[in-house]
Amino acid sequence: MKIDTAPKIRRERGDRERAILVGVQLPDAPASYREPLQELAQLADTAGADTIERIVQRREKPDPRTFIGKGKAAEIGERARELEADLVIVDHDLSPSQARNLEKVTGGRVIDRTELILDIFVRRASSAMARAQVELAQMEYSLPRLKRLWTHLDREGGTAGPGIGARGPGEKQIETDRRLVRRRIRDLRRSLETMQAHRVRQTRARGQYFTAALVGYTNAGKSTVLRALTGADVLIEDRLFATLDTTTRAWEIAPGKPIFLSDTVGFIRDLPHHLVSSFLATLEEARFADLLLHVVDAADPDVLDHIEVVEKALFDIGAAGVPRIYVLNQVDRVKDGLALRLVEERLPEGIKTSAVTGEGVPALRDRVHDYVTRRHTDIVVEGDPGNGRLLSYLREWGEVGEITYPDSVVHLHVRIAPRYIARIEEAGGVILDK
Ligand SMILES: Nc1nc2c(ncn2[C@@H]2O[C@H](COP(=O)(O)OP(=O)(O)OP(=O)(O)O)[C@@H](O)[C@H]2O)c(=O)[nH]1
Ligand SMILES: [Mg+2]
């Protein structure tokens, strides 16, 4: 099959590509994009391309044929040749025909923001599940764009022109490829379902435990917070999308009181919808958590926008209703006190931390501990005095207070979270009193 799923940024022999970044500033762009192409440059860097020039064009609306104006596109092509650029990266989503037209006008390789993000995911996905999710997103993205690969055949084939019903070899090939891609999409969906079912079984096995998930904008410091809290040895990098897989760690919020804490894939403005839908399975971790720790980079000038992007994404994946604790991370890097105050105003309950210096980490742990135990209720459980299993279950999941021995039974006064009450009877206890 001739579907090109290789990374679009080529990095053979370890050398990096030279990219020109192009953005269009539309009137409705958020005012806060002080450096409109900053994030794109970071994405390009993560994918293996150096930014050699940034070009921003102001427009009322995108050009339907080329997105940027045709004259500007020709100019960019000129500049690309002058600077010996390898490719042009456009900070927007291009329709298949806009991408095609732009390549014609500039005379070089053009990729859009979605392709760039997909590219990073392709490079970084390492688990079977992440790889399948990325490939699915890639296939869905390329389906409407297959023609682009084959247009040269139409020209070379010398078969009937573009008349109605005329089909050159390119057309037939596209049909074949489309069928192959659709079949691959079906297969991928099926194997993802199987992997997902396995995951659900794993998650269920943790069902009686309290679970929390770290969520947030990419590069906010989620993995660093996971490490600071649990000591987990996870990948931490000053790169976008370092984490693509969910890592779950047991975390003792108090001696002998573990909960589970998961690190998740980060969000970004305009995350390609193919990726969101194919990564839904990974994001379920957030959806089914008892508590979210929304980590923000308090030192980022665009932090307020990032918070909105994440909140909207959480809404889209069905996690809007999960309670949250906000973590204002990277306070050690904050230089602008006023900007920090704005974040604090937006998130008055947030906890200021530095996952690097450790500042605020104990306060975060206490807050989570309070949250987990706040919902505890006091109950009295009756059991057999010889039932060691009951006592150890209650000691593990609750705080056992007074113990009395009326007649030949034992009464245990316990403070415990509602989620653990159901299993007391399985352990041979009878709940007397709530
Ligand atoms: N100075 C400082 N740097 C931090 C802090 N927290 C994280 N970092 C740095 O920020 C960068 C990103 O941290 P990660 O933990 O990888 O961020 P993430 O949110 O997991 O990012 P993705 O997995 O890429 O979405 C790394 O270079 C960290 O060392 C902090 O509190 N202070
Ligand atoms: Mg991470």
Tab-separated table of C-alpha atoms and ligand atoms in Angstrom:
chain	number	residue	atom	x	y	z
A	1	MET	CA	0.000	0.000	0.000
A	2	LYS	CA	1.314	3.422	-0.848
A	3	ILE	CA	-0.109	5.291	2.091
A	4	ASP	CA	2.560	7.491	3.486
A	5	THR	CA	2.530	7.100	7.256
A	6	ALA	CA	6.180	7.950	7.687
A	7	PRO	CA	6.927	11.020	9.777
A	8	LYS	CA	6.543	14.183	7.740
A	9	ILE	CA	9.537	15.799	9.330
A	10	ARG	CA	12.476	13.872	7.991
A	11	ARG	CA	15.399	13.492	10.265
A	12	GLU	CA	17.667	11.085	8.529
A	13	ARG	CA	21.236	10.916	9.796
A	14	GLY	CA	20.136	12.807	12.860
A	15	ASP	CA	20.094	16.190	11.119
A	16	ARG	CA	17.275	18.560	11.689
A	17	GLU	CA	15.037	20.155	9.120
A	18	ARG	CA	14.817	23.862	8.458
A	19	ALA	CA	11.294	25.192	8.692
A	20	ILE	CA	9.531	28.440	7.903
A	21	LEU	CA	6.531	28.967	10.170
A	22	VAL	CA	3.497	30.712	8.794
A	23	GLY	CA	0.487	32.017	10.677
A	24	VAL	CA	-2.563	34.014	9.772
A	25	GLN	CA	-3.840	36.474	12.314
A	26	LEU	CA	-7.597	36.565	12.028
A	27	PRO	CA	-9.612	39.283	13.764
A	28	ASP	CA	-11.057	36.814	16.311
A	29	ALA	CA	-7.669	35.486	17.477
A	30	PRO	CA	-7.311	35.726	21.280
A	31	ALA	CA	-5.485	38.899	22.227
A	32	SER	CA	-3.187	36.937	24.469
A	33	TYR	CA	-1.216	35.322	21.692
A	34	ARG	CA	1.676	37.645	22.283
A	35	GLU	CA	3.978	35.499	20.277
A	36	PRO	CA	1.599	33.840	17.908
A	37	LEU	CA	4.022	31.287	16.516
A	38	GLN	CA	5.805	30.454	19.757
A	39	GLU	CA	3.876	27.267	20.403
A	40	LEU	CA	4.210	26.163	16.782
A	41	ALA	CA	7.976	26.637	17.058
A	42	GLN	CA	7.989	24.405	20.148
A	43	LEU	CA	5.952	21.787	18.321
A	44	ALA	CA	8.331	21.972	15.358
A	45	ASP	CA	11.296	21.631	17.683
A	46	THR	CA	9.784	18.550	19.310
A	47	ALA	CA	9.225	17.054	15.852
A	48	GLY	CA	12.820	17.715	14.840
A	49	ALA	CA	12.697	20.957	12.873
A	50	ASP	CA	14.482	24.238	13.537
A	51	THR	CA	12.577	27.423	12.903
A	52	ILE	CA	14.497	29.684	10.555
A	53	GLU	CA	11.805	32.264	9.854
A	54	ARG	CA	8.363	33.253	11.139
A	55	ILE	CA	5.847	34.955	8.913
A	56	VAL	CA	2.505	36.260	10.132
A	57	GLN	CA	-0.126	37.616	7.803
A	58	ARG	CA	-3.133	39.597	8.949
A	59	ARG	CA	-6.324	38.723	7.129
A	60	GLU	CA	-10.024	39.257	7.554
A	61	LYS	CA	-10.641	35.624	6.726
A	62	PRO	CA	-8.676	32.716	5.265
A	63	ASP	CA	-8.372	32.467	1.501
A	64	PRO	CA	-10.601	29.533	0.528
A	65	ARG	CA	-8.094	28.252	-2.029
A	66	THR	CA	-4.722	28.750	-0.377
A	67	PHE	CA	-5.557	29.798	3.207
A	68	ILE	CA	-2.956	32.565	3.086
A	69	GLY	CA	-3.155	34.961	0.163
A	70	LYS	CA	-1.771	33.711	-3.089
A	71	GLY	CA	0.721	36.565	-3.405
A	72	LYS	CA	1.967	35.949	0.132
A	73	ALA	CA	2.279	32.245	-0.624
A	74	ALA	CA	4.456	32.946	-3.651
A	75	GLU	CA	6.588	35.264	-1.518
A	76	ILE	CA	6.999	32.526	1.081
A	77	GLY	CA	8.065	30.098	-1.647
A	78	GLU	CA	10.666	32.630	-2.749
A	79	ARG	CA	11.909	33.079	0.799
A	80	ALA	CA	12.065	29.309	1.306
A	81	ARG	CA	14.406	28.987	-1.650
A	82	GLU	CA	16.547	31.886	-0.447
A	83	LEU	CA	16.934	30.405	3.037
A	84	GLU	CA	17.156	26.839	1.792
A	85	ALA	CA	14.220	25.820	3.941
A	86	ASP	CA	13.101	22.212	3.833
A	87	LEU	CA	9.468	22.888	4.510
A	88	VAL	CA	6.779	25.373	5.435
A	89	ILE	CA	4.596	24.738	8.487
A	90	VAL	CA	1.232	26.488	8.641
A	91	ASP	CA	-0.238	27.138	12.102
A	92	HIS	CA	-3.787	26.181	11.102
A	93	ASP	CA	-5.699	23.273	9.734
A	94	LEU	CA	-5.637	23.239	5.954
A	95	SER	CA	-8.246	21.490	3.870
A	96	PRO	CA	-6.808	18.861	1.525
A	97	SER	CA	-7.176	21.194	-1.449
A	98	GLN	CA	-5.682	24.196	0.365
A	99	ALA	CA	-2.623	22.119	1.206
A	100	ARG	CA	-2.351	20.983	-2.391
A	101	ASN	CA	-2.691	24.502	-3.760
A	102	LEU	CA	-0.181	25.903	-1.309
A	103	GLU	CA	2.385	23.324	-2.314
A	104	LYS	CA	1.846	24.310	-5.927
A	105	VAL	CA	2.233	28.026	-5.275
A	106	THR	CA	5.209	27.794	-2.916
A	107	GLY	CA	6.840	24.998	-4.884
A	108	GLY	CA	7.824	23.117	-1.721
A	109	ARG	CA	6.615	20.864	1.059
A	110	VAL	CA	3.844	22.331	3.218
A	111	ILE	CA	2.393	20.744	6.325
A	112	ASP	CA	-0.314	21.991	8.652
A	113	ARG	CA	-0.627	22.065	12.420
A	114	THR	CA	-2.549	18.794	12.585
A	115	GLU	CA	0.073	16.963	10.559
A	116	LEU	CA	2.787	18.352	12.772
A	117	ILE	CA	1.048	17.188	15.953
A	118	LEU	CA	0.309	13.789	14.408
A	119	ASP	CA	3.966	13.586	13.485
A	120	ILE	CA	5.037	14.130	17.087
A	121	PHE	CA	2.601	11.511	18.276
A	122	VAL	CA	3.913	9.042	15.680
A	123	ARG	CA	7.442	9.578	16.901
A	124	ARG	CA	6.627	9.355	20.552
A	125	ALA	CA	4.005	6.631	20.822
A	126	SER	CA	5.644	3.603	22.360
A	127	SER	CA	2.969	1.366	23.883
A	128	ALA	CA	0.908	-0.829	21.569
A	129	MET	CA	-2.178	1.085	22.509
A	130	ALA	CA	-0.709	4.530	21.871
A	131	ARG	CA	0.694	3.331	18.552
A	132	ALA	CA	-2.648	1.955	17.429
A	133	GLN	CA	-4.404	5.147	18.508
A	134	VAL	CA	-1.958	7.301	16.583
A	135	GLU	CA	-2.166	5.164	13.479
A	136	LEU	CA	-5.938	5.321	13.583
A	137	ALA	CA	-5.820	9.111	13.790
A	138	GLN	CA	-3.330	9.204	10.932
A	139	MET	CA	-5.409	6.960	8.711
A	140	GLU	CA	-8.516	9.027	9.329
A	141	TYR	CA	-6.581	12.152	8.551
A	142	SER	CA	-5.172	10.782	5.314
A	143	LEU	CA	-8.385	9.278	3.946
A	144	PRO	CA	-9.698	12.494	2.374
A	145	ARG	CA	-6.181	13.444	1.310
A	146	LEU	CA	-5.260	10.338	-0.642
A	147	LYS	CA	-5.710	12.107	-3.912
A	148	ARG	CA	-2.780	14.304	-3.136
A	149	LEU	CA	-0.401	11.372	-3.404
A	150	TRP	CA	-1.684	10.357	-6.771
A	151	THR	CA	-2.274	13.536	-8.720
A	152	HIS	CA	0.996	13.088	-10.573
A	153	LEU	CA	-0.293	9.792	-11.962
A	154	ASP	CA	-3.304	11.532	-13.410
A	155	ARG	CA	-0.996	13.835	-15.253
A	156	GLU	CA	1.515	11.272	-16.406
A	157	GLY	CA	-0.992	8.596	-17.301
A	158	GLY	CA	-2.094	10.407	-20.417
A	159	THR	CA	-5.485	8.752	-20.117
A	160	ALA	CA	-8.772	10.446	-20.648
A	161	GLY	CA	-8.887	13.989	-19.317
A	162	PRO	CA	-10.952	15.130	-16.427
A	163	GLY	CA	-14.217	14.393	-18.251
A	164	ILE	CA	-17.134	12.992	-16.322
A	165	GLY	CA	-16.795	9.260	-15.832
A	166	ALA	CA	-13.234	9.231	-17.085
A	167	ARG	CA	-10.996	7.290	-14.775
A	168	GLY	CA	-7.248	7.272	-15.169
A	169	PRO	CA	-5.043	4.763	-13.393
A	170	GLY	CA	-4.626	7.265	-10.571
A	171	GLU	CA	-8.362	7.227	-9.875
A	172	LYS	CA	-8.453	3.453	-9.732
A	173	GLN	CA	-5.458	3.402	-7.464
A	174	ILE	CA	-7.126	5.903	-5.162
A	175	GLU	CA	-10.192	3.686	-4.952
A	176	THR	CA	-8.014	0.713	-4.023
A	177	ASP	CA	-6.116	2.717	-1.464
A	178	ARG	CA	-9.296	4.078	0.056
A	179	ARG	CA	-10.591	0.565	0.482
A	180	LEU	CA	-7.319	-0.493	2.094
A	181	VAL	CA	-7.311	2.475	4.432
A	182	ARG	CA	-10.923	1.855	5.441
A	183	ARG	CA	-10.115	-1.762	6.152
A	184	ARG	CA	-7.117	-0.766	8.236
A	185	ILE	CA	-9.283	1.724	10.162
A	186	ARG	CA	-11.763	-1.079	10.895
A	187	ASP	CA	-8.988	-3.412	12.071
A	188	LEU	CA	-7.417	-0.765	14.253
A	189	ARG	CA	-10.762	0.093	15.840
A	190	ARG	CA	-11.323	-3.574	16.577
A	191	SER	CA	-7.938	-4.164	18.179
A	192	LEU	CA	-8.300	-0.944	20.168
A	193	GLU	CA	-11.609	-2.236	21.495
A	194	THR	CA	-9.885	-5.391	22.699
A	195	MET	CA	-7.106	-3.403	24.358
A	196	GLN	CA	-9.696	-1.126	25.882
A	197	ALA	CA	-11.629	-4.077	27.331
A	198	HIS	CA	-8.428	-5.307	28.928
A	199	ARG	CA	-7.838	-1.893	30.407
A	200	VAL	CA	-11.348	-1.715	31.774
A	201	ARG	CA	-10.677	-5.011	33.575
A	202	GLN	CA	-7.504	-3.532	35.032
A	203	THR	CA	-9.305	-0.366	36.063
A	204	ARG	CA	-12.057	-2.428	37.665
A	205	ALA	CA	-9.484	-4.300	39.667
A	206	ARG	CA	-8.617	-0.908	41.134
A	207	GLY	CA	-12.305	-0.109	41.495
A	208	GLN	CA	-12.372	-0.117	45.254
A	209	TYR	CA	-9.464	2.295	45.441
A	210	PHE	CA	-9.716	6.009	45.205
A	211	THR	CA	-8.226	7.195	41.915
A	212	ALA	CA	-6.959	10.632	40.967
A	213	ALA	CA	-5.673	11.766	37.561
A	214	LEU	CA	-3.236	14.520	36.658
A	215	VAL	CA	-4.536	16.537	33.721
A	216	GLY	CA	-3.416	19.751	32.086
A	217	TYR	CA	-1.888	21.583	29.190
A	218	THR	CA	1.111	19.891	27.643
A	219	ASN	CA	4.420	20.762	29.369
A	220	ALA	CA	2.671	22.150	32.483
A	221	GLY	CA	4.609	19.701	34.663
A	222	LYS	CA	2.148	16.827	35.202
A	223	SER	CA	4.797	14.124	35.082
A	224	THR	CA	7.077	16.140	37.346
A	225	VAL	CA	4.239	16.492	39.859
A	226	LEU	CA	3.647	12.723	39.645
A	227	ARG	CA	7.308	12.171	40.425
A	228	ALA	CA	7.300	14.687	43.276
A	229	LEU	CA	4.271	13.034	44.848
A	230	THR	CA	4.982	9.354	44.304
A	231	GLY	CA	8.652	9.111	43.418
A	232	ALA	CA	7.663	7.480	40.108
A	233	ASP	CA	10.438	7.372	37.571
A	234	VAL	CA	8.611	8.868	34.580
A	235	LEU	CA	9.754	10.672	31.470
A	236	ILE	CA	10.061	14.411	32.054
A	237	GLU	CA	11.110	16.704	29.262
A	238	ASP	CA	10.919	20.313	28.268
A	239	ARG	CA	9.119	19.208	25.134
A	240	LEU	CA	5.488	19.144	24.168
A	241	PHE	CA	3.773	15.764	24.460
A	242	ALA	CA	6.478	13.949	26.388
A	243	THR	CA	3.764	11.747	27.859
A	244	LEU	CA	1.499	9.811	25.522
A	245	ASP	CA	0.590	6.891	27.736
A	246	THR	CA	-1.166	6.799	31.016
A	247	THR	CA	1.063	5.836	33.920
A	248	THR	CA	-0.657	4.887	37.142
A	249	ARG	CA	1.146	4.779	40.459
A	250	ALA	CA	0.092	3.849	43.953
A	251	TRP	CA	0.476	6.859	46.181
A	252	GLU	CA	0.407	6.745	49.961
A	253	ILE	CA	-1.396	9.889	50.993
A	254	ALA	CA	-0.936	8.782	54.604
A	255	PRO	CA	0.944	5.805	56.031
A	256	GLY	CA	-0.815	2.646	54.902
A	257	LYS	CA	-3.403	4.627	52.894
A	258	PRO	CA	-2.749	4.250	49.183
A	259	ILE	CA	-4.733	5.826	46.398
A	260	PHE	CA	-3.967	5.591	42.697
A	261	LEU	CA	-2.616	8.536	40.764
A	262	SER	CA	-2.464	8.581	36.947
A	263	ASP	CA	-0.462	10.789	34.618
A	264	THR	CA	-2.219	11.492	31.322
A	265	VAL	CA	-1.506	12.892	27.858
A	266	GLY	CA	-1.538	16.693	27.785
A	267	PHE	CA	-3.926	18.958	25.940
A	268	ILE	CA	-3.135	21.724	23.497
A	269	ARG	CA	-5.054	24.445	21.696
A	270	ASP	CA	-6.773	23.050	18.564
A	271	LEU	CA	-5.892	19.439	19.332
A	272	PRO	CA	-6.710	17.560	16.129
A	273	HIS	CA	-10.122	15.970	16.580
A	274	HIS	CA	-8.888	12.685	15.078
A	275	LEU	CA	-6.410	12.487	17.916
A	276	VAL	CA	-8.963	13.346	20.563
A	277	SER	CA	-11.320	10.647	19.369
A	278	SER	CA	-8.654	8.004	19.007
A	279	PHE	CA	-7.099	8.884	22.369
A	280	LEU	CA	-10.430	8.796	24.157
A	281	ALA	CA	-9.525	5.426	25.623
A	282	THR	CA	-6.398	6.864	27.214
A	283	LEU	CA	-8.330	9.882	28.401
A	284	GLU	CA	-10.958	7.688	30.070
A	285	GLU	CA	-8.566	7.572	32.981
A	286	ALA	CA	-9.532	11.195	33.605
A	287	ARG	CA	-13.193	10.605	32.989
A	288	PHE	CA	-13.519	7.810	35.521
A	289	ALA	CA	-11.259	9.294	38.164
A	290	ASP	CA	-12.682	10.295	41.544
A	291	LEU	CA	-10.635	13.469	41.488
A	292	LEU	CA	-8.652	15.477	38.931
A	293	LEU	CA	-5.491	17.390	39.696
A	294	HIS	CA	-5.467	20.074	37.011
A	295	VAL	CA	-1.829	21.145	36.743
A	296	VAL	CA	-1.125	24.572	35.221
A	297	ASP	CA	2.193	26.244	34.444
A	298	ALA	CA	1.711	29.416	36.465
A	299	ALA	CA	4.779	30.969	34.834
A	300	ASP	CA	3.422	30.719	31.285
A	301	PRO	CA	2.136	34.063	29.967
A	302	ASP	CA	-0.726	32.258	28.223
A	303	VAL	CA	-1.749	30.285	31.296
A	304	LEU	CA	-5.295	31.699	31.455
A	305	ASP	CA	-5.982	30.563	27.889
A	306	HIS	CA	-4.430	27.195	28.615
A	307	ILE	CA	-6.778	26.703	31.564
A	308	GLU	CA	-9.767	27.342	29.290
A	309	VAL	CA	-8.453	24.947	26.629
A	310	VAL	CA	-8.087	22.195	29.219
A	311	GLU	CA	-11.469	22.839	30.813
A	312	LYS	CA	-13.133	22.695	27.415
A	313	ALA	CA	-11.313	19.482	26.521
A	314	LEU	CA	-12.373	17.933	29.832
A	315	PHE	CA	-15.934	18.877	29.008
A	316	ASP	CA	-15.609	17.312	25.552
A	317	ILE	CA	-14.384	13.983	26.911
A	318	GLY	CA	-17.160	13.858	29.501
A	319	ALA	CA	-15.028	14.705	32.528
A	320	ALA	CA	-16.607	18.072	33.303
A	321	GLY	CA	-18.321	16.722	36.404
A	322	VAL	CA	-15.249	15.242	38.073
A	323	PRO	CA	-14.154	17.318	41.093
A	324	ARG	CA	-10.838	19.114	40.708
A	325	ILE	CA	-7.964	20.476	42.679
A	326	TYR	CA	-5.972	23.125	40.796
A	327	VAL	CA	-2.209	22.953	40.998
A	328	LEU	CA	-0.445	26.234	40.184
A	329	ASN	CA	2.864	24.648	39.331
A	330	GLN	CA	6.257	26.105	38.425
A	331	VAL	CA	5.904	28.996	40.893
A	332	ASP	CA	9.692	29.014	41.210
A	333	ARG	CA	9.827	30.313	37.628
A	334	VAL	CA	7.268	33.069	38.077
A	335	LYS	CA	8.773	36.484	37.484
A	336	ASP	CA	5.678	38.517	36.933
A	337	GLY	CA	3.840	38.753	40.253
A	338	LEU	CA	0.875	40.456	38.631
A	339	ALA	CA	0.378	37.597	36.166
A	340	LEU	CA	0.446	35.121	39.054
A	341	ARG	CA	-2.164	37.155	40.861
A	342	LEU	CA	-4.443	36.928	37.835
A	343	VAL	CA	-4.122	33.150	37.895
A	344	GLU	CA	-4.827	33.100	41.608
A	345	GLU	CA	-7.886	35.217	41.017
A	346	ARG	CA	-9.090	32.757	38.428
A	347	LEU	CA	-8.309	29.738	40.629
A	348	PRO	CA	-8.581	30.998	44.215
A	349	GLU	CA	-8.564	27.476	45.616
A	350	GLY	CA	-5.432	26.504	43.692
A	351	ILE	CA	-2.344	25.245	45.459
A	352	LYS	CA	0.949	26.846	44.506
A	353	THR	CA	3.684	24.313	43.950
A	354	SER	CA	7.063	23.813	42.451
A	355	ALA	CA	7.476	20.202	41.520
A	356	VAL	CA	11.186	20.918	41.101
A	357	THR	CA	12.022	22.602	44.435
A	358	GLY	CA	9.299	20.725	46.311
A	359	GLU	CA	7.623	23.916	47.511
A	360	GLY	CA	3.909	23.364	48.114
A	361	VAL	CA	4.075	19.618	47.493
A	362	PRO	CA	3.226	18.717	51.121
A	363	ALA	CA	0.301	21.159	50.974
A	364	LEU	CA	-0.937	19.439	47.835
A	365	ARG	CA	-0.668	16.051	49.516
A	366	ASP	CA	-2.638	17.368	52.509
A	367	ARG	CA	-5.313	18.786	50.269
A	368	VAL	CA	-5.773	15.459	48.486
A	369	HIS	CA	-5.744	13.644	51.816
A	370	ASP	CA	-8.437	15.996	53.123
A	371	TYR	CA	-10.496	15.461	50.027
A	372	VAL	CA	-10.259	11.688	50.239
A	373	THR	CA	-11.074	11.559	53.935
A	374	ARG	CA	-13.566	14.403	54.052
A	375	ARG	CA	-16.192	12.211	52.542
A	376	HIS	CA	-15.746	9.584	55.208
A	377	THR	CA	-18.633	8.514	57.340
A	378	ASP	CA	-18.691	6.993	60.799
A	379	ILE	CA	-20.182	3.534	61.087
A	380	VAL	CA	-20.300	0.627	63.501
A	381	VAL	CA	-19.525	-2.809	62.136
A	382	GLU	CA	-20.380	-6.059	63.867
A	383	GLY	CA	-18.298	-9.140	63.224
A	384	ASP	CA	-16.882	-12.350	64.517
A	385	PRO	CA	-13.970	-11.686	66.919
A	386	GLY	CA	-11.915	-14.296	65.103
A	387	ASN	CA	-12.443	-12.681	61.697
A	388	GLY	CA	-8.982	-11.309	60.965
A	389	ARG	CA	-9.892	-10.502	57.381
A	390	LEU	CA	-12.606	-8.073	58.467
A	391	LEU	CA	-10.304	-6.246	60.832
A	392	SER	CA	-7.512	-5.952	58.291
A	393	TYR	CA	-9.949	-4.754	55.594
A	394	LEU	CA	-11.244	-2.022	57.886
A	395	ARG	CA	-7.748	-1.041	58.971
A	396	GLU	CA	-6.648	-0.802	55.362
A	397	TRP	CA	-9.522	1.292	54.084
A	398	GLY	CA	-10.693	3.152	57.135
A	399	GLU	CA	-9.632	4.353	60.511
A	400	VAL	CA	-10.643	1.944	63.222
A	401	GLY	CA	-11.484	3.625	66.541
A	402	GLU	CA	-13.158	2.045	69.542
A	403	ILE	CA	-13.522	-1.741	69.649
A	404	THR	CA	-16.007	-3.389	72.037
A	405	TYR	CA	-16.957	-7.001	72.682
A	406	PRO	CA	-20.630	-7.283	73.596
A	407	ASP	CA	-21.678	-10.961	73.991
A	408	SER	CA	-19.693	-13.131	71.596
A	409	VAL	CA	-19.313	-10.558	68.809
A	410	VAL	CA	-17.058	-7.587	68.167
A	411	HIS	CA	-18.223	-4.034	67.413
A	412	LEU	CA	-15.827	-1.851	65.514
A	413	HIS	CA	-16.281	1.911	65.242
A	414	VAL	CA	-14.889	2.921	61.887
A	415	ARG	CA	-14.474	6.100	59.856
A	416	ILE	CA	-14.472	5.088	56.203
A	417	ALA	CA	-15.209	6.443	52.711
A	418	PRO	CA	-18.597	5.404	51.305
A	419	ARG	CA	-16.980	3.586	48.388
A	420	TYR	CA	-15.427	0.997	50.714
A	421	ILE	CA	-18.579	0.253	52.700
A	422	ALA	CA	-20.119	-2.180	50.216
A	423	ARG	CA	-17.238	-4.616	50.578
A	424	ILE	CA	-17.444	-4.811	54.358
A	425	GLU	CA	-20.174	-7.428	54.068
A	426	GLU	CA	-18.016	-9.474	51.714
A	427	ALA	CA	-15.393	-9.517	54.444
A	428	GLY	CA	-17.986	-10.894	56.878
A	429	GLY	CA	-19.047	-7.707	58.640
A	430	VAL	CA	-22.559	-6.436	59.368
A	431	ILE	CA	-23.156	-2.689	59.329
A	432	LEU	CA	-25.142	-1.734	62.411
A	433	ASP	CA	-25.194	1.963	62.418
A	434	LYS	CA	-24.591	4.837	60.080
B	1	LIG	N1	11.298	25.273	37.176
B	1	LIG	C1	10.364	24.324	37.159
B	1	LIG	N2	10.318	23.487	36.112
B	1	LIG	C2	9.347	22.537	36.119
B	1	LIG	C3	8.414	22.392	37.180
B	1	LIG	N3	7.581	21.367	36.870
B	1	LIG	C4	7.998	20.890	35.692
B	1	LIG	N4	9.058	21.593	35.225
B	1	LIG	C5	9.771	21.391	33.954
B	1	LIG	O1	8.832	21.576	32.908
B	1	LIG	C6	9.101	20.687	31.831
B	1	LIG	C7	7.876	19.825	31.521
B	1	LIG	O2	7.612	18.975	32.608
B	1	LIG	P1	6.792	17.606	32.422
B	1	LIG	O3	6.548	17.070	33.791
B	1	LIG	O4	7.428	16.734	31.414
B	1	LIG	O5	5.437	18.211	31.843
B	1	LIG	P2	4.106	17.433	31.412
B	1	LIG	O6	2.943	18.269	31.837
B	1	LIG	O7	4.143	16.037	31.915
B	1	LIG	O8	4.257	17.513	29.835
B	1	LIG	P3	3.736	16.521	28.675
B	1	LIG	O9	3.853	15.115	29.165
B	1	LIG	O10	4.673	16.843	27.583
B	1	LIG	O11	2.338	16.943	28.381
B	1	LIG	C8	10.306	19.867	32.264
B	1	LIG	O12	11.452	20.453	31.738
B	1	LIG	C9	10.281	19.986	33.774
B	1	LIG	O13	11.553	19.821	34.361
B	1	LIG	C10	8.508	23.311	38.271
B	1	LIG	O14	7.729	23.299	39.224
B	1	LIG	N5	9.501	24.246	38.200
B	2	MG	MG	4.240	14.294	30.925
